[in-house]
């Protein structure tokens, strides 16, 4: 029985691997984002006062660095196989403006969400005891002084309006896409082959250090929705989806997708000359025939 199962697996795996290799690359690349990102949030917040040394386990800056590392290393792990989108906002923008197949885009987005979900699940399991200790015996919750939901997904700061939160996510994601296109544009000062992760690290670090406090800078719908799904299944309740007027949808998805499209639109209109752009015909003067 075992021999036949092993034989069936060995005979079918190469074809399955070839068919789903790009999606698996997106899955594991997205996994890295949450492994490093949610991991550092748990380390810093849950152990902030251990040994009475504030900041002994990290600071706001170390959180920003770790999120940047997660994105950079996720892109490094997947870039040579799938292109290293690891972000539905990137995938949708490439489908709209670069002719990326919607069939591939659908696979990518599902893989990205599942990868981020799995990354957050692994972090939760590693820090479960510390999370329960921090909550002090209270049930899991999205709000309150003892809430741990914010370690995994984003939400607007109490001091800002939802409109400001949506604008922050849109502008931050537009900046990300604008710079990603600049990094890969051979008609611009393109970075050396294989160096995209370095550019991504600097970009995410810069955005987090300058625009991060308003919302937690999702920039990536999968990075926000994947952990929400996991926390919902772990008992954090319906507030995971309903807090702040359905922020997961309007902030995590709508704002980031609109921002991504805005970033590509601005880059293509103003700087890009490549023929693969959906806006290429706008760059070329109309031909004039003299009779």
Short mmCIF file of C-alpha atoms in Angstrom, two decimals:
data_model
loop_
_atom_site.label_atom_id
_atom_site.label_comp_id
_atom_site.label_asym_id
_atom_site.label_seq_id
_atom_site.Cartn_x
_atom_site.Cartn_y
_atom_site.Cartn_z
CA UNK A 1 0.00 0.00 0.00
CA UNK A 2 2.69 2.47 1.04
CA UNK A 3 4.82 1.47 -1.94
CA UNK A 4 1.98 2.13 -4.37
CA UNK A 5 1.21 5.50 -2.75
CA UNK A 6 4.85 6.47 -2.96
CA UNK A 7 5.00 5.40 -6.59
CA UNK A 8 1.87 7.41 -7.42
CA UNK A 9 3.27 10.49 -5.69
CA UNK A 10 6.65 10.22 -7.40
CA UNK A 11 5.03 9.86 -10.80
CA UNK A 12 2.55 12.72 -10.38
CA UNK A 13 4.63 15.22 -8.41
CA UNK A 14 6.83 16.47 -11.28
CA UNK A 15 3.79 17.46 -13.35
CA UNK A 16 2.05 19.05 -10.36
CA UNK A 17 5.21 20.90 -9.42
CA UNK A 18 5.61 22.27 -12.93
CA UNK A 19 1.97 23.37 -13.06
CA UNK A 20 1.94 25.05 -9.64
CA UNK A 21 5.58 26.11 -9.20
CA UNK A 22 4.85 29.81 -9.70
CA UNK A 23 1.96 29.69 -7.25
CA UNK A 24 4.10 27.87 -4.69
CA UNK A 25 6.76 30.55 -5.08
CA UNK A 26 4.13 33.22 -4.35
CA UNK A 27 2.91 31.20 -1.37
CA UNK A 28 6.33 30.88 0.25
CA UNK A 29 7.35 34.42 -0.63
CA UNK A 30 4.20 35.73 1.05
CA UNK A 31 4.80 33.41 3.99
CA UNK A 32 8.13 35.16 4.62
CA UNK A 33 6.44 38.55 4.93
CA UNK A 34 4.34 37.44 7.91
CA UNK A 35 6.99 35.22 9.45
CA UNK A 36 9.31 38.21 9.83
CA UNK A 37 6.66 40.93 10.15
CA UNK A 38 4.17 39.43 12.60
CA UNK A 39 7.07 37.72 14.33
CA UNK A 40 8.81 40.98 15.18
CA UNK A 41 5.54 42.60 16.29
CA UNK A 42 4.97 39.73 18.74
CA UNK A 43 8.54 39.82 20.00
CA UNK A 44 8.59 43.56 20.62
CA UNK A 45 5.13 44.00 22.14
CA UNK A 46 4.77 40.78 24.10
CA UNK A 47 8.23 41.01 25.66
CA UNK A 48 8.57 44.79 25.83
CA UNK A 49 9.03 44.92 29.62
CA UNK A 50 10.86 41.65 30.18
CA UNK A 51 13.76 42.12 32.60
CA UNK A 52 12.55 45.72 33.09
CA UNK A 53 14.58 46.83 30.10
CA UNK A 54 12.37 48.77 27.71
CA UNK A 55 13.25 48.04 24.13
CA UNK A 56 15.46 45.06 24.97
CA UNK A 57 13.60 42.97 22.41
CA UNK A 58 13.17 45.67 19.79
CA UNK A 59 11.74 49.07 19.01
CA UNK A 60 9.50 50.72 16.42
CA UNK A 61 12.53 50.92 14.12
CA UNK A 62 13.38 47.24 14.49
CA UNK A 63 9.77 46.44 13.55
CA UNK A 64 10.10 48.50 10.38
CA UNK A 65 13.39 46.80 9.53
CA UNK A 66 11.94 43.31 10.02
CA UNK A 67 8.90 44.05 7.83
CA UNK A 68 11.29 45.31 5.16
CA UNK A 69 13.34 42.13 5.51
CA UNK A 70 10.21 40.00 5.17
CA UNK A 71 9.22 41.67 1.91
CA UNK A 72 12.78 41.66 0.54
CA UNK A 73 13.50 38.03 1.41
CA UNK A 74 10.06 36.95 0.21
CA UNK A 75 10.79 38.60 -3.13
CA UNK A 76 14.23 37.01 -3.20
CA UNK A 77 12.77 33.55 -2.58
CA UNK A 78 10.17 33.87 -5.33
CA UNK A 79 11.39 36.49 -7.79
CA UNK A 80 13.27 34.23 -10.18
CA UNK A 81 10.32 31.85 -10.45
CA UNK A 82 7.11 33.88 -10.31
CA UNK A 83 8.37 37.45 -10.58
CA UNK A 84 8.01 37.95 -6.84
CA UNK A 85 4.69 39.78 -6.78
CA UNK A 86 3.82 38.50 -3.26
CA UNK A 87 1.10 41.16 -3.16
CA UNK A 88 -2.36 41.18 -4.81
CA UNK A 89 -2.04 44.92 -5.41
CA UNK A 90 1.03 44.28 -7.56
CA UNK A 91 -0.62 41.37 -9.35
CA UNK A 92 -3.82 43.29 -10.16
CA UNK A 93 -1.85 46.32 -11.36
CA UNK A 94 0.28 44.11 -13.62
CA UNK A 95 -2.85 42.48 -15.03
CA UNK A 96 -4.45 45.85 -15.77
CA UNK A 97 -1.41 47.70 -17.12
CA UNK A 98 1.08 45.05 -18.29
CA UNK A 99 -1.06 42.33 -19.83
CA UNK A 100 -0.44 39.83 -17.04
CA UNK A 101 -2.79 36.87 -17.48
CA UNK A 102 -5.87 37.03 -15.27
CA UNK A 103 -5.75 33.24 -14.90
CA UNK A 104 -2.25 33.49 -13.46
CA UNK A 105 -3.30 36.52 -11.45
CA UNK A 106 -6.09 34.56 -9.78
CA UNK A 107 -3.71 31.77 -8.84
CA UNK A 108 -1.17 34.26 -7.53
CA UNK A 109 -3.69 36.09 -5.35
CA UNK A 110 -5.02 32.89 -3.78
CA UNK A 111 -1.45 31.72 -3.11
CA UNK A 112 -0.52 35.10 -1.61
CA UNK A 113 -3.46 35.10 0.81
CA UNK A 114 -2.81 31.50 1.85
CA UNK A 115 0.91 32.16 2.27
CA UNK A 116 0.29 35.16 4.52
CA UNK A 117 -2.31 33.16 6.46
CA UNK A 118 0.11 30.30 7.02
CA UNK A 119 2.90 32.68 8.04
CA UNK A 120 0.66 34.31 10.64
CA UNK A 121 -0.49 30.90 11.90
CA UNK A 122 3.11 29.77 12.42
CA UNK A 123 3.90 32.99 14.31
CA UNK A 124 0.77 32.61 16.44
CA UNK A 125 1.71 29.05 17.39
CA UNK A 126 5.27 30.07 18.27
CA UNK A 127 4.05 32.96 20.44
CA UNK A 128 0.81 31.39 21.67
CA UNK A 129 1.94 31.10 25.30
CA UNK A 130 3.16 34.70 25.34
CA UNK A 131 -0.08 35.88 23.72
CA UNK A 132 -2.20 34.11 26.34
CA UNK A 133 -0.02 35.51 29.12
CA UNK A 134 -0.31 39.05 27.73
CA UNK A 135 -4.10 38.73 27.51
CA UNK A 136 -4.18 37.77 31.19
CA UNK A 137 -6.82 35.11 30.85
CA UNK A 138 -9.19 37.32 28.87
CA UNK A 139 -10.71 35.95 25.65
CA UNK A 140 -9.15 36.90 22.34
CA UNK A 141 -10.39 40.29 21.18
CA UNK A 142 -9.81 42.88 18.49
CA UNK A 143 -10.11 45.92 20.78
CA UNK A 144 -8.90 46.86 24.25
CA UNK A 145 -5.64 47.25 26.12
CA UNK A 146 -5.05 43.51 26.11
CA UNK A 147 -5.92 42.92 22.47
CA UNK A 148 -3.31 41.07 20.43
CA UNK A 149 -5.05 41.27 17.05
CA UNK A 150 -2.99 44.30 16.05
CA UNK A 151 0.13 42.16 16.12
CA UNK A 152 -1.11 40.46 12.96
CA UNK A 153 -3.30 42.81 10.93
CA UNK A 154 -3.65 46.54 10.37
CA UNK A 155 -6.16 49.07 11.63
CA UNK A 156 -6.41 52.88 11.64
CA UNK A 157 -5.00 54.81 14.58
CA UNK A 158 -7.71 56.09 16.97
CA UNK A 159 -6.65 59.69 16.34
CA UNK A 160 -7.38 59.73 12.60
CA UNK A 161 -10.51 59.55 10.46
CA UNK A 162 -11.28 56.63 8.19
CA UNK A 163 -10.83 58.93 5.19
CA UNK A 164 -7.30 59.75 6.32
CA UNK A 165 -6.63 56.04 6.80
CA UNK A 166 -7.85 55.22 3.29
CA UNK A 167 -5.78 58.04 1.79
CA UNK A 168 -2.69 56.91 3.69
CA UNK A 169 -2.97 53.37 2.35
CA UNK A 170 -3.62 54.57 -1.19
CA UNK A 171 -0.69 56.99 -1.26
CA UNK A 172 1.69 54.54 0.41
CA UNK A 173 0.78 51.75 -2.03
CA UNK A 174 1.03 54.12 -4.99
CA UNK A 175 4.54 55.01 -3.83
CA UNK A 176 5.45 51.33 -3.58
CA UNK A 177 4.27 50.53 -7.12
CA UNK A 178 5.83 53.67 -8.60
CA UNK A 179 9.23 52.71 -7.19
CA UNK A 180 8.90 49.02 -8.08
CA UNK A 181 8.38 50.01 -11.72
CA UNK A 182 11.31 52.41 -11.57
CA UNK A 183 13.58 49.67 -10.21
CA UNK A 184 12.77 47.40 -13.15
CA UNK A 185 12.64 50.01 -15.94
CA UNK A 186 15.59 49.55 -18.32
CA UNK A 187 14.74 52.92 -19.82
CA UNK A 188 15.34 54.48 -16.43
CA UNK A 189 18.17 53.86 -13.99
CA UNK A 190 17.23 50.21 -13.51
CA UNK A 191 18.88 48.42 -10.61
CA UNK A 192 21.18 45.43 -11.38
CA UNK A 193 19.53 42.09 -12.09
CA UNK A 194 18.64 40.32 -8.86
CA UNK A 195 18.78 43.50 -6.79
CA UNK A 196 15.05 44.17 -6.64
CA UNK A 197 14.85 42.87 -3.04
CA UNK A 198 17.30 45.56 -1.93
CA UNK A 199 15.12 48.25 -3.49
CA UNK A 200 12.03 46.72 -1.89
CA UNK A 201 13.70 46.66 1.51
CA UNK A 202 14.55 50.36 1.30
CA UNK A 203 11.08 51.22 0.01
CA UNK A 204 9.16 49.33 2.70
CA UNK A 205 11.52 50.60 5.40
CA UNK A 206 11.04 54.17 4.20
CA UNK A 207 7.26 53.93 3.93
CA UNK A 208 6.96 52.31 7.34
CA UNK A 209 9.23 54.89 8.96
CA UNK A 210 7.35 57.85 7.47
CA UNK A 211 3.74 56.79 6.82
CA UNK A 212 3.37 53.75 9.03
CA UNK A 213 1.77 55.05 12.21
CA UNK A 214 -1.57 56.06 10.67
CA UNK A 215 -2.64 52.56 9.66
CA UNK A 216 0.19 50.09 10.08
CA UNK A 217 0.83 50.39 6.31
CA UNK A 218 -0.72 47.24 4.87
CA UNK A 219 0.40 48.01 1.28
CA UNK A 220 -0.69 44.46 0.57
CA UNK A 221 -4.23 43.04 0.85
CA UNK A 222 -2.94 39.51 1.46
CA UNK A 223 -0.70 40.67 4.29
CA UNK A 224 -3.85 42.00 6.01
CA UNK A 225 -6.57 39.51 5.03
CA UNK A 226 -4.52 36.33 5.50
CA UNK A 227 -3.90 36.97 9.21
CA UNK A 228 -7.51 38.10 9.70
CA UNK A 229 -8.74 34.76 8.40
CA UNK A 230 -6.45 32.90 10.80
CA UNK A 231 -7.43 35.00 13.82
CA UNK A 232 -11.11 34.58 12.99
CA UNK A 233 -10.66 30.80 12.97
CA UNK A 234 -8.70 31.03 16.24
CA UNK A 235 -11.60 32.69 18.03
CA UNK A 236 -11.08 36.44 17.75
CA UNK A 237 -14.69 36.81 16.65
CA UNK A 238 -16.59 38.70 13.98
CA UNK A 239 -14.90 41.96 14.99
CA UNK A 240 -12.00 40.82 12.83
CA UNK A 241 -14.19 41.73 9.84
CA UNK A 242 -16.54 44.37 11.23
CA UNK A 243 -14.29 46.77 13.18
CA UNK A 244 -13.95 50.32 11.86
CA UNK A 245 -16.72 49.94 9.32
CA UNK A 246 -15.28 46.92 7.52
CA UNK A 247 -11.78 48.38 7.35
CA UNK A 248 -10.38 45.07 6.08
CA UNK A 249 -12.23 45.67 2.79
CA UNK A 250 -12.15 49.45 2.31
CA UNK A 251 -8.68 49.95 3.76
CA UNK A 252 -6.99 46.62 3.17
CA UNK A 253 -8.33 45.99 -0.33
CA UNK A 254 -9.97 49.00 -1.98
CA UNK A 255 -7.42 51.60 -0.90
CA UNK A 256 -4.38 49.49 -1.69
CA UNK A 257 -5.68 48.35 -5.09
CA UNK A 258 -6.61 51.90 -6.08
CA UNK A 259 -3.25 53.13 -4.83
CA UNK A 260 -1.40 50.47 -6.82
CA UNK A 261 -3.24 51.44 -10.01
CA UNK A 262 -2.54 55.11 -9.31
CA UNK A 263 1.18 54.41 -8.90
CA UNK A 264 1.38 52.52 -12.19
CA UNK A 265 -0.75 55.11 -13.97
CA UNK A 266 1.50 57.97 -12.85
CA UNK A 267 4.70 56.11 -13.75
CA UNK A 268 3.44 55.06 -17.16
CA UNK A 269 2.01 58.46 -18.03
CA UNK A 270 5.03 60.44 -16.94
CA UNK A 271 8.13 58.25 -17.24
CA UNK A 272 7.68 54.85 -18.88
CA UNK A 273 8.25 54.32 -22.62
CA UNK A 274 7.92 50.53 -22.78
CA UNK A 275 5.57 49.03 -25.34
CA UNK A 276 4.15 46.58 -22.80
CA UNK A 277 2.28 49.38 -21.03
CA UNK A 278 -1.48 49.64 -21.55
CA UNK A 279 -0.86 53.37 -22.01
CA UNK A 280 1.82 53.00 -24.69
CA UNK A 281 -0.32 54.48 -27.46
CA UNK A 282 -0.58 57.72 -25.47
CA UNK A 283 3.20 58.14 -25.63
CA UNK A 284 3.49 57.98 -29.40
CA UNK A 285 2.52 60.94 -31.60
CA UNK A 286 -0.18 60.19 -34.14
CA UNK A 287 1.22 59.50 -37.59
CA UNK A 288 0.54 62.16 -40.21
CA UNK A 289 0.23 61.27 -43.89
CA UNK A 290 0.90 64.04 -46.39
CA UNK A 291 -1.12 63.69 -49.56
#
